[in-house]
PDB file of C-alpha atoms and ligand atoms in Angstrom:
ATOM      1  CA  MET A1295       1.534  24.679   8.231  1.00 85.00           C
ATOM      2  CA  THR A1296       1.518  20.893   7.841  1.00 94.00           C
ATOM      3  CA  THR A1297       4.260  18.640   6.509  1.00 97.00           C
ATOM      4  CA  THR A1298       3.717  15.476   4.487  1.00 98.00           C
ATOM      5  CA  LEU A1299       5.660  12.724   6.185  1.00 98.00           C
ATOM      6  CA  ALA A1300       6.404   9.435   4.403  1.00 98.00           C
ATOM      7  CA  LEU A1301       7.399   6.623   6.730  1.00 99.00           C
ATOM      8  CA  THR A1302       9.492   3.939   5.024  1.00 99.00           C
ATOM      9  CA  ARG A1303      11.702   1.059   6.129  1.00 99.00           C
ATOM     10  CA  ALA A1304      14.948  -0.183   4.617  1.00 98.00           C
ATOM     11  CA  VAL A1305      14.828  -3.381   2.534  1.00 99.00           C
ATOM     12  CA  SER A1306      15.500  -6.465   4.660  1.00 99.00           C
ATOM     13  CA  ARG A1307      18.441  -8.715   3.800  1.00 98.00           C
ATOM     14  CA  SER A1308      15.930 -11.602   4.057  1.00 98.00           C
ATOM     15  CA  LEU A1309      13.602 -10.167   1.342  1.00 98.00           C
ATOM     16  CA  SER A1310      14.085 -13.287  -0.795  1.00 98.00           C
ATOM     17  CA  ARG A1311      12.151 -15.234   1.890  1.00 98.00           C
ATOM     18  CA  CYS A1312       9.109 -12.972   1.445  1.00 98.00           C
ATOM     19  CA  GLU A1313       5.524 -14.185   1.391  1.00 98.00           C
ATOM     20  CA  LEU A1314       4.261 -14.959  -2.113  1.00 98.00           C
ATOM     21  CA  THR A1315       0.624 -15.650  -2.967  1.00 98.00           C
ATOM     22  CA  HIS A1316       0.064 -15.089  -6.682  1.00 96.00           C
ATOM     23  CA  LEU A1317       3.634 -15.094  -8.012  1.00 97.00           C
ATOM     24  CA  ALA A1318       6.233 -17.822  -8.466  1.00 98.00           C
ATOM     25  CA  ARG A1319       9.453 -17.255  -6.541  1.00 98.00           C
ATOM     26  CA  ARG A1320      12.207 -15.677  -8.650  1.00 98.00           C
ATOM     27  CA  PRO A1321      15.700 -14.639  -7.531  1.00 98.00           C
ATOM     28  CA  ILE A1322      15.761 -11.122  -6.089  1.00 98.00           C
ATOM     29  CA  ASP A1323      18.895  -9.009  -6.494  1.00 98.00           C
ATOM     30  CA  LEU A1324      19.161  -7.452  -3.022  1.00 98.00           C
ATOM     31  CA  ASP A1325      21.540  -4.655  -4.005  1.00 98.00           C
ATOM     32  CA  ARG A1326      19.257  -3.719  -6.865  1.00 98.00           C
ATOM     33  CA  ALA A1327      16.185  -3.865  -4.615  1.00 98.00           C
ATOM     34  CA  ARG A1328      17.940  -1.505  -2.179  1.00 98.00           C
ATOM     35  CA  ALA A1329      18.940   0.890  -4.955  1.00 98.00           C
ATOM     36  CA  GLN A1330      15.372   0.911  -6.292  1.00 98.00           C
ATOM     37  CA  HIS A1331      14.002   1.511  -2.813  1.00 98.00           C
ATOM     38  CA  HIS A1332      16.428   4.399  -2.344  1.00 98.00           C
ATOM     39  CA  ALA A1333      15.269   5.909  -5.652  1.00 98.00           C
ATOM     40  CA  TYR A1334      11.668   5.445  -4.494  1.00 98.00           C
ATOM     41  CA  GLU A1335      12.462   7.408  -1.320  1.00 98.00           C
ATOM     42  CA  GLN A1336      14.076  10.132  -3.411  1.00 98.00           C
ATOM     43  CA  ALA A1337      10.950  10.293  -5.567  1.00 98.00           C
ATOM     44  CA  LEU A1338       8.827  10.705  -2.420  1.00 98.00           C
ATOM     45  CA  SER A1339      11.072  13.625  -1.457  1.00 98.00           C
ATOM     46  CA  ALA A1340      10.847  15.103  -4.953  1.00 98.00           C
ATOM     47  CA  LEU A1341       7.059  15.103  -4.603  1.00 98.00           C
ATOM     48  CA  GLY A1342       7.299  17.067  -1.375  1.00 97.00           C
ATOM     49  CA  ALA A1343       7.361  14.450   1.392  1.00 98.00           C
ATOM     50  CA  ARG A1344       9.741  14.405   4.334  1.00 98.00           C
ATOM     51  CA  VAL A1345      10.964  10.805   4.339  1.00 98.00           C
ATOM     52  CA  VAL A1346      11.541   9.106   7.684  1.00 98.00           C
ATOM     53  CA  SER A1347      13.234   5.782   7.049  1.00 98.00           C
ATOM     54  CA  LEU A1348      13.232   3.123   9.738  1.00 98.00           C
ATOM     55  CA  PRO A1349      16.248   0.816  10.068  1.00 98.00           C
ATOM     56  CA  GLU A1350      16.391  -2.574   8.405  1.00 98.00           C
ATOM     57  CA  GLU A1351      14.764  -5.538  10.145  1.00 98.00           C
ATOM     58  CA  PRO A1352      17.094  -8.392   9.127  1.00 98.00           C
ATOM     59  CA  ASP A1353      14.705 -11.173  10.194  1.00 98.00           C
ATOM     60  CA  LEU A1354      11.457  -9.750   8.814  1.00 99.00           C
ATOM     61  CA  PRO A1355      11.511 -10.413   5.045  1.00 98.00           C
ATOM     62  CA  ASP A1356       8.483  -8.287   4.109  1.00 99.00           C
ATOM     63  CA  SER A1357       9.130  -5.400   6.502  1.00 99.00           C
ATOM     64  CA  VAL A1358       9.847  -2.920   3.674  1.00 99.00           C
ATOM     65  CA  PHE A1359       6.108  -3.088   2.872  1.00 99.00           C
ATOM     66  CA  VAL A1360       5.114  -0.787   5.735  1.00 99.00           C
ATOM     67  CA  GLU A1361       1.693   0.051   4.296  1.00 98.00           C
ATOM     68  CA  ASP A1362       0.312  -3.234   5.586  1.00 99.00           C
ATOM     69  CA  THR A1363       1.093  -2.472   9.226  1.00 99.00           C
ATOM     70  CA  ALA A1364      -1.114   0.564   9.856  1.00 99.00           C
ATOM     71  CA  ILE A1365      -4.131   2.531   8.650  1.00 98.00           C
ATOM     72  CA  VAL A1366      -3.294   6.172   9.291  1.00 98.00           C
ATOM     73  CA  LEU A1367      -6.186   8.622   9.447  1.00 98.00           C
ATOM     74  CA  ASP A1368      -6.250  12.336  10.271  1.00 97.00           C
ATOM     75  CA  ASP A1369      -6.233  11.969  14.031  1.00 94.00           C
ATOM     76  CA  VAL A1370      -5.850   8.274  14.736  1.00 98.00           C
ATOM     77  CA  ALA A1371      -3.776   5.365  13.426  1.00 98.00           C
ATOM     78  CA  VAL A1372      -5.018   1.791  13.564  1.00 99.00           C
ATOM     79  CA  ILE A1373      -2.157  -0.682  13.962  1.00 99.00           C
ATOM     80  CA  THR A1374      -3.076  -3.773  11.979  1.00 99.00           C
ATOM     81  CA  ARG A1375      -2.687  -7.455  12.697  1.00 98.00           C
ATOM     82  CA  PRO A1376      -1.292  -8.677   9.340  1.00 98.00           C
ATOM     83  CA  GLY A1377      -2.865 -11.706   7.720  1.00 98.00           C
ATOM     84  CA  ALA A1378       0.478 -13.453   7.174  1.00 98.00           C
ATOM     85  CA  GLU A1379       1.838 -14.725  10.484  1.00 98.00           C
ATOM     86  CA  SER A1380       5.421 -14.048   9.339  1.00 98.00           C
ATOM     87  CA  ARG A1381       4.571 -10.328   9.249  1.00 98.00           C
ATOM     88  CA  ARG A1382       3.064  -9.841  12.710  1.00 98.00           C
ATOM     89  CA  LEU A1383       6.340  -8.705  14.342  1.00 98.00           C
ATOM     90  CA  GLU A1384       6.517  -5.779  11.918  1.00 99.00           C
ATOM     91  CA  THR A1385       3.908  -3.765  13.790  1.00 98.00           C
ATOM     92  CA  PRO A1386       5.518  -2.803  17.166  1.00 98.00           C
ATOM     93  CA  THR A1387       8.239  -0.666  15.543  1.00 98.00           C
ATOM     94  CA  ILE A1388       5.675   1.032  13.307  1.00 99.00           C
ATOM     95  CA  ALA A1389       3.481   1.776  16.331  1.00 98.00           C
ATOM     96  CA  ARG A1390       6.487   3.391  18.025  1.00 98.00           C
ATOM     97  CA  ALA A1391       7.239   5.472  14.933  1.00 98.00           C
ATOM     98  CA  LEU A1392       3.623   6.695  14.612  1.00 98.00           C
ATOM     99  CA  ALA A1393       3.039   7.349  18.317  1.00 98.00           C
ATOM    100  CA  PRO A1394       4.394  10.939  18.247  1.00 98.00           C
ATOM    101  CA  TYR A1395       1.890  11.878  15.532  1.00 98.00           C
ATOM    102  CA  ARG A1396      -1.334   9.971  16.134  1.00 98.00           C
ATOM    103  CA  ALA A1397      -3.434   8.386  18.864  1.00 98.00           C
ATOM    104  CA  LEU A1398      -3.067   4.644  18.331  1.00 98.00           C
ATOM    105  CA  CYS A1399      -5.508   1.769  18.465  1.00 98.00           C
ATOM    106  CA  THR A1400      -4.926  -1.852  17.485  1.00 98.00           C
ATOM    107  CA  ILE A1401      -6.637  -4.742  15.754  1.00 98.00           C
ATOM    108  CA  GLU A1402      -6.784  -7.621  18.229  1.00 98.00           C
ATOM    109  CA  PRO A1403      -6.745 -11.403  17.624  1.00 98.00           C
ATOM    110  CA  PRO A1404      -8.350 -13.263  16.024  1.00 97.00           C
ATOM    111  CA  GLY A1405      -8.873 -10.419  13.522  1.00 98.00           C
ATOM    112  CA  THR A1406      -6.449 -10.023  10.630  1.00 98.00           C
ATOM    113  CA  ILE A1407      -6.215  -7.095   8.241  1.00 99.00           C
ATOM    114  CA  ASP A1408      -3.490  -5.712   5.943  1.00 99.00           C
ATOM    115  CA  GLY A1409      -3.253  -1.984   5.246  1.00 99.00           C
ATOM    116  CA  GLY A1410      -2.970  -2.831   1.543  1.00 98.00           C
ATOM    117  CA  ASP A1411      -6.630  -3.797   1.689  1.00 99.00           C
ATOM    118  CA  VAL A1412      -7.756  -0.368   2.881  1.00 99.00           C
ATOM    119  CA  LEU A1413      -8.467   2.385   0.353  1.00 99.00           C
ATOM    120  CA  ARG A1414      -9.525   5.734   1.759  1.00 98.00           C
ATOM    121  CA  ILE A1415     -11.718   7.904  -0.438  1.00 98.00           C
ATOM    122  CA  GLY A1416     -12.927  10.980   1.434  1.00 98.00           C
ATOM    123  CA  SER A1417     -14.575   9.869   4.654  1.00 98.00           C
ATOM    124  CA  THR A1418     -14.996   6.253   3.495  1.00 98.00           C
ATOM    125  CA  LEU A1419     -12.609   3.375   4.015  1.00 99.00           C
ATOM    126  CA  PHE A1420     -13.181   0.711   1.383  1.00 99.00           C
ATOM    127  CA  VAL A1421     -11.828  -2.565   2.740  1.00 99.00           C
ATOM    128  CA  GLY A1422     -11.131  -5.573   0.532  1.00 98.00           C
ATOM    129  CA  ARG A1423     -12.213  -8.970   1.783  1.00 98.00           C
ATOM    130  CA  SER A1424      -8.988 -10.639   0.624  1.00 98.00           C
ATOM    131  CA  GLY A1425      -7.032 -13.663   1.764  1.00 97.00           C
ATOM    132  CA  ARG A1426      -5.361 -11.391   4.353  1.00 98.00           C
ATOM    133  CA  THR A1427      -8.331  -9.420   5.656  1.00 98.00           C
ATOM    134  CA  GLU A1428     -11.342 -11.026   7.258  1.00 96.00           C
ATOM    135  CA  PRO A1429     -14.704  -9.810   8.576  1.00 98.00           C
ATOM    136  CA  GLN A1430     -13.860  -9.855  12.283  1.00 98.00           C
ATOM    137  CA  ALA A1431     -11.060  -7.320  11.777  1.00 98.00           C
ATOM    138  CA  ILE A1432     -13.219  -5.228   9.463  1.00 98.00           C
ATOM    139  CA  SER A1433     -15.769  -4.953  12.322  1.00 98.00           C
ATOM    140  CA  GLN A1434     -13.015  -3.893  14.736  1.00 98.00           C
ATOM    141  CA  LEU A1435     -11.820  -1.276  12.244  1.00 98.00           C
ATOM    142  CA  ARG A1436     -15.385   0.037  11.863  1.00 98.00           C
ATOM    143  CA  GLU A1437     -15.673   0.533  15.635  1.00 98.00           C
ATOM    144  CA  HIS A1438     -12.277   2.251  15.868  1.00 98.00           C
ATOM    145  CA  VAL A1439     -12.949   4.794  13.105  1.00 98.00           C
ATOM    146  CA  ALA A1440     -16.676   5.532  13.558  1.00 98.00           C
ATOM    147  CA  PRO A1441     -16.003   8.116  16.324  1.00 98.00           C
ATOM    148  CA  HIS A1442     -13.810   9.983  13.820  1.00 97.00           C
ATOM    149  CA  GLY A1443     -16.595  10.318  11.258  1.00 98.00           C
ATOM    150  CA  ILE A1444     -15.211   7.587   8.993  1.00 98.00           C
ATOM    151  CA  THR A1445     -17.417   4.891   7.418  1.00 98.00           C
ATOM    152  CA  VAL A1446     -16.155   1.407   6.542  1.00 98.00           C
ATOM    153  CA  VAL A1447     -17.462  -0.364   3.431  1.00 98.00           C
ATOM    154  CA  ALA A1448     -16.355  -3.946   2.759  1.00 98.00           C
ATOM    155  CA  VAL A1449     -15.861  -4.815  -0.919  1.00 98.00           C
ATOM    156  CA  ALA A1450     -15.259  -8.054  -2.780  1.00 97.00           C
ATOM    157  CA  VAL A1451     -11.828  -8.558  -4.356  1.00 98.00           C
ATOM    158  CA  LYS A1452     -10.619 -11.628  -6.205  1.00 97.00           C
ATOM    159  CA  GLY A1453      -7.517 -12.732  -8.106  1.00 97.00           C
ATOM    160  CA  CYS A1454      -4.970 -10.449  -6.430  1.00 98.00           C
ATOM    161  CA  LEU A1455      -3.223  -9.961  -3.089  1.00 98.00           C
ATOM    162  CA  HIS A1456      -4.834  -6.776  -1.792  1.00 98.00           C
ATOM    163  CA  LEU A1457      -7.606  -4.326  -2.646  1.00 98.00           C
ATOM    164  CA  LYS A1458      -4.994  -1.732  -3.609  1.00 98.00           C
ATOM    165  CA  SER A1459      -3.493  -4.216  -6.098  1.00 98.00           C
ATOM    166  CA  ALA A1460      -6.806  -3.782  -7.903  1.00 98.00           C
ATOM    167  CA  VAL A1461      -7.747  -0.134  -7.352  1.00 98.00           C
ATOM    168  CA  THR A1462      -6.218   3.161  -6.173  1.00 99.00           C
ATOM    169  CA  GLN A1463      -7.415   6.744  -6.253  1.00 98.00           C
ATOM    170  CA  ILE A1464      -5.586   8.859  -8.862  1.00 98.00           C
ATOM    171  CA  ASP A1465      -7.239  12.286  -8.492  1.00 98.00           C
ATOM    172  CA  GLU A1466     -10.252  13.874  -6.796  1.00 97.00           C
ATOM    173  CA  ASP A1467     -12.705  12.261  -9.186  1.00 97.00           C
ATOM    174  CA  ARG A1468     -11.179   9.023 -10.461  1.00 98.00           C
ATOM    175  CA  VAL A1469      -9.772   5.657  -9.542  1.00 98.00           C
ATOM    176  CA  LEU A1470      -7.423   3.436 -11.547  1.00 99.00           C
ATOM    177  CA  VAL A1471      -8.797  -0.078 -11.618  1.00 98.00           C
ATOM    178  CA  ASN A1472      -8.365  -3.619 -12.893  1.00 98.00           C
ATOM    179  CA  PRO A1473     -11.985  -4.662 -13.578  1.00 98.00           C
ATOM    180  CA  ALA A1474     -11.041  -8.363 -13.470  1.00 98.00           C
ATOM    181  CA  TRP A1475     -10.224  -8.098  -9.771  1.00 98.00           C
ATOM    182  CA  VAL A1476     -12.732  -5.625  -8.365  1.00 98.00           C
ATOM    183  CA  ASN A1477     -16.016  -4.038  -9.430  1.00 98.00           C
ATOM    184  CA  PRO A1478     -15.064  -0.564 -10.750  1.00 98.00           C
ATOM    185  CA  GLY A1479     -18.473   0.860  -9.812  1.00 98.00           C
ATOM    186  CA  ASP A1480     -18.055   0.098  -6.091  1.00 98.00           C
ATOM    187  CA  PHE A1481     -16.098   3.262  -5.261  1.00 98.00           C
ATOM    188  CA  GLY A1482     -18.489   6.062  -6.203  1.00 98.00           C
ATOM    189  CA  LEU A1483     -16.011   7.668  -8.637  1.00 98.00           C
ATOM    190  CA  ALA A1484     -15.306   7.579 -12.374  1.00 98.00           C
ATOM    191  CA  TRP A1485     -12.532   5.190 -13.370  1.00 98.00           C
ATOM    192  CA  ILE A1486      -9.697   4.467 -15.755  1.00 98.00           C
ATOM    193  CA  GLU A1487      -8.981   0.803 -16.493  1.00 98.00           C
ATOM    194  CA  VAL A1488      -5.487  -0.658 -16.630  1.00 98.00           C
ATOM    195  CA  ASP A1489      -4.242  -1.847 -19.996  1.00 98.00           C
ATOM    196  CA  PRO A1490      -5.450  -5.462 -20.429  1.00 98.00           C
ATOM    197  CA  ASP A1491      -1.824  -6.656 -20.792  1.00 98.00           C
ATOM    198  CA  GLU A1492      -0.825  -5.051 -17.462  1.00 98.00           C
ATOM    199  CA  SER A1493      -2.976  -6.709 -14.821  1.00 98.00           C
ATOM    200  CA  SER A1494      -0.953  -5.436 -11.823  1.00 98.00           C
ATOM    201  CA  ALA A1495      -0.915  -1.829 -13.020  1.00 98.00           C
ATOM    202  CA  ALA A1496      -3.671  -0.393 -10.787  1.00 98.00           C
ATOM    203  CA  ASN A1497      -1.382   0.536  -7.889  1.00 98.00           C
ATOM    204  CA  ALA A1498      -0.428   4.219  -8.063  1.00 98.00           C
ATOM    205  CA  LEU A1499       0.651   6.460  -5.190  1.00 98.00           C
ATOM    206  CA  ARG A1500      -0.979   9.884  -5.201  1.00 98.00           C
ATOM    207  CA  LEU A1501       1.298  12.514  -3.666  1.00 98.00           C
ATOM    208  CA  GLY A1502       1.557  16.275  -4.015  1.00 92.00           C
ATOM    209  CA  GLY A1503      -0.776  16.436  -7.010  1.00 95.00           C
ATOM    210  CA  SER A1504       1.232  13.816  -8.947  1.00 98.00           C
ATOM    211  CA  LEU A1505       1.311  10.041  -9.212  1.00 98.00           C
ATOM    212  CA  LEU A1506       4.292   7.926  -8.276  1.00 98.00           C
ATOM    213  CA  TYR A1507       3.969   5.018 -10.636  1.00 98.00           C
ATOM    214  CA  PRO A1508       5.866   1.778 -11.492  1.00 98.00           C
ATOM    215  CA  ALA A1509       7.955   1.851 -14.667  1.00 98.00           C
ATOM    216  CA  SER A1510       6.791  -1.713 -15.417  1.00 98.00           C
ATOM    217  CA  TYR A1511       3.451  -0.580 -16.844  1.00 98.00           C
ATOM    218  CA  PRO A1512       4.118   1.787 -19.778  1.00 98.00           C
ATOM    219  CA  ARG A1513       0.787   1.212 -21.508  1.00 98.00           C
ATOM    220  CA  THR A1514      -1.265   2.117 -18.464  1.00 98.00           C
ATOM    221  CA  ARG A1515       1.078   5.013 -17.790  1.00 98.00           C
ATOM    222  CA  GLU A1516       0.237   6.276 -21.261  1.00 98.00           C
ATOM    223  CA  ARG A1517      -3.469   6.102 -20.369  1.00 98.00           C
ATOM    224  CA  LEU A1518      -2.793   8.140 -17.217  1.00 98.00           C
ATOM    225  CA  SER A1519      -0.798  10.775 -19.098  1.00 98.00           C
ATOM    226  CA  ARG A1520      -3.465  11.044 -21.798  1.00 98.00           C
ATOM    227  CA  ALA A1521      -6.032  11.565 -19.036  1.00 98.00           C
ATOM    228  CA  GLY A1522      -4.099  14.650 -17.919  1.00 98.00           C
ATOM    229  CA  LEU A1523      -2.352  13.184 -14.885  1.00 98.00           C
ATOM    230  CA  THR A1524       1.240  14.033 -13.943  1.00 98.00           C
ATOM    231  CA  VAL A1525       3.159  10.777 -13.545  1.00 98.00           C
ATOM    232  CA  LEU A1526       6.601  10.204 -12.027  1.00 98.00           C
ATOM    233  CA  SER A1527       7.930   6.732 -12.879  1.00 98.00           C
ATOM    234  CA  VAL A1528       9.990   4.640 -10.491  1.00 98.00           C
ATOM    235  CA  ASP A1529      11.574   1.280 -11.257  1.00 98.00           C
ATOM    236  CA  VAL A1530      10.491  -1.099  -8.485  1.00 98.00           C
ATOM    237  CA  SER A1531      10.928  -4.318 -10.471  1.00 98.00           C
ATOM    238  CA  GLU A1532      12.854  -6.176  -7.730  1.00 98.00           C
ATOM    239  CA  LEU A1533      10.193  -5.286  -5.145  1.00 98.00           C
ATOM    240  CA  GLU A1534       7.510  -6.420  -7.585  1.00 98.00           C
ATOM    241  CA  LYS A1535       9.073  -9.917  -7.463  1.00 98.00           C
ATOM    242  CA  ALA A1536       8.116  -9.850  -3.760  1.00 98.00           C
ATOM    243  CA  GLU A1537       4.545  -8.894  -4.715  1.00 98.00           C
ATOM    244  CA  GLY A1538       5.084  -5.291  -3.671  1.00 98.00           C
ATOM    245  CA  ALA A1539       4.290  -2.090  -5.555  1.00 94.00           C
ATOM    246  CA  VAL A1540       4.401   1.644  -4.859  1.00 98.00           C
ATOM    247  CA  THR A1541       1.758   2.290  -2.214  1.00 98.00           C
ATOM    248  CA  CYS A1542       2.996  -0.561  -0.049  1.00 98.00           C
ATOM    249  CA  CYS A1543       6.462   0.898   0.592  1.00 98.00           C
ATOM    250  CA  SER A1544       5.325   3.946   2.582  1.00 99.00           C
ATOM    251  CA  LEU A1545       2.836   5.270   5.088  1.00 99.00           C
ATOM    252  CA  VAL A1546       1.997   8.860   4.170  1.00 98.00           C
ATOM    253  CA  LEU A1547       0.614  11.241   6.773  1.00 98.00           C
ATOM    254  CA  GLN A1548       0.214  14.949   7.397  1.00 98.00           C
ATOM    255  CA  VAL A1549       1.960  16.133  10.557  1.00 98.00           C
TER     256      VAL A1549
HETATM  257  C1  CIR B2870       3.267 -10.036   1.246  1.00 79.93           C
HETATM  258  O1  CIR B2870       2.850 -11.015   0.636  1.00 79.93           O
HETATM  259  O2  CIR B2870       2.774  -9.688   2.319  1.00 79.93           O
HETATM  260  C2  CIR B2870       4.431  -9.276   0.670  1.00 79.93           C
HETATM  261  N1  CIR B2870       5.300 -10.180  -0.017  1.00 79.93           N
HETATM  262  C3  CIR B2870       3.949  -8.192  -0.274  1.00 79.93           C
HETATM  263  C4  CIR B2870       3.114  -7.152   0.414  1.00 79.93           C
HETATM  264  C5  CIR B2870       2.733  -6.027  -0.493  1.00 79.93           C
HETATM  265  N2  CIR B2870       1.904  -5.113   0.210  1.00 79.93           N
HETATM  266  C6  CIR B2870       1.075  -4.270  -0.361  1.00 79.93           C
HETATM  267  O3  CIR B2870       0.961  -4.231  -1.569  1.00 79.93           O
HETATM  268  N3  CIR B2870       0.370  -3.481   0.428  1.00 79.93           N
END
């Protein structure tokens, strides 16, 4: 009997000093961000995950976005070397938290890769060549995962932070995609496009047969519901000001 574990980390008091690439800096209400993050964790629980929340890292502004620190597969986890230098100290605590559950390997300098650029579909890891993830690290990742029967395919992504800003898997057969940022045909599945007025709406977290999905994108949500998907909305608007979304706030693994 396996358990779905969702590893999260409390919102840092320094979140307002987060990295920003495509967004202008706006004031972030820290209390509200924490309340939203708490509700997000409750939603993970409601969808069947056992949430393990790591303590706050006061000096690491983006440390709530744990997805970027590791690529967790069935029997191995690859600890990343994040593309933003300010985020590199996030990884040792994540490695410690994952060590009881997975064999660990690491991306070494000069390679950089963010977990947000890695989309697993079956036995393929699609990896976005973004501003954070470069070819040297993609080669390292390929060598780490090949012995586990996993193939790495690099894909072009433009106009957004990470591959998973542009595309996520929403059920066995389909991805949700913004065609302005990534080629929808690259992933070998059928696709649903985001509403044209909701460019950042492609990030959905698939868990327990449902989708955890940001409340900010009602039109795309309507498309998902019409397509027969079960959607649980969460308000993550304060985290969105830090260029975060729903997949980035957890690492989900079977233990
Ligand atoms: C960053 O720029 O690294 C953070 N402010 C946002 C990271 C979001 N991560 C993700 O979507 N995987």
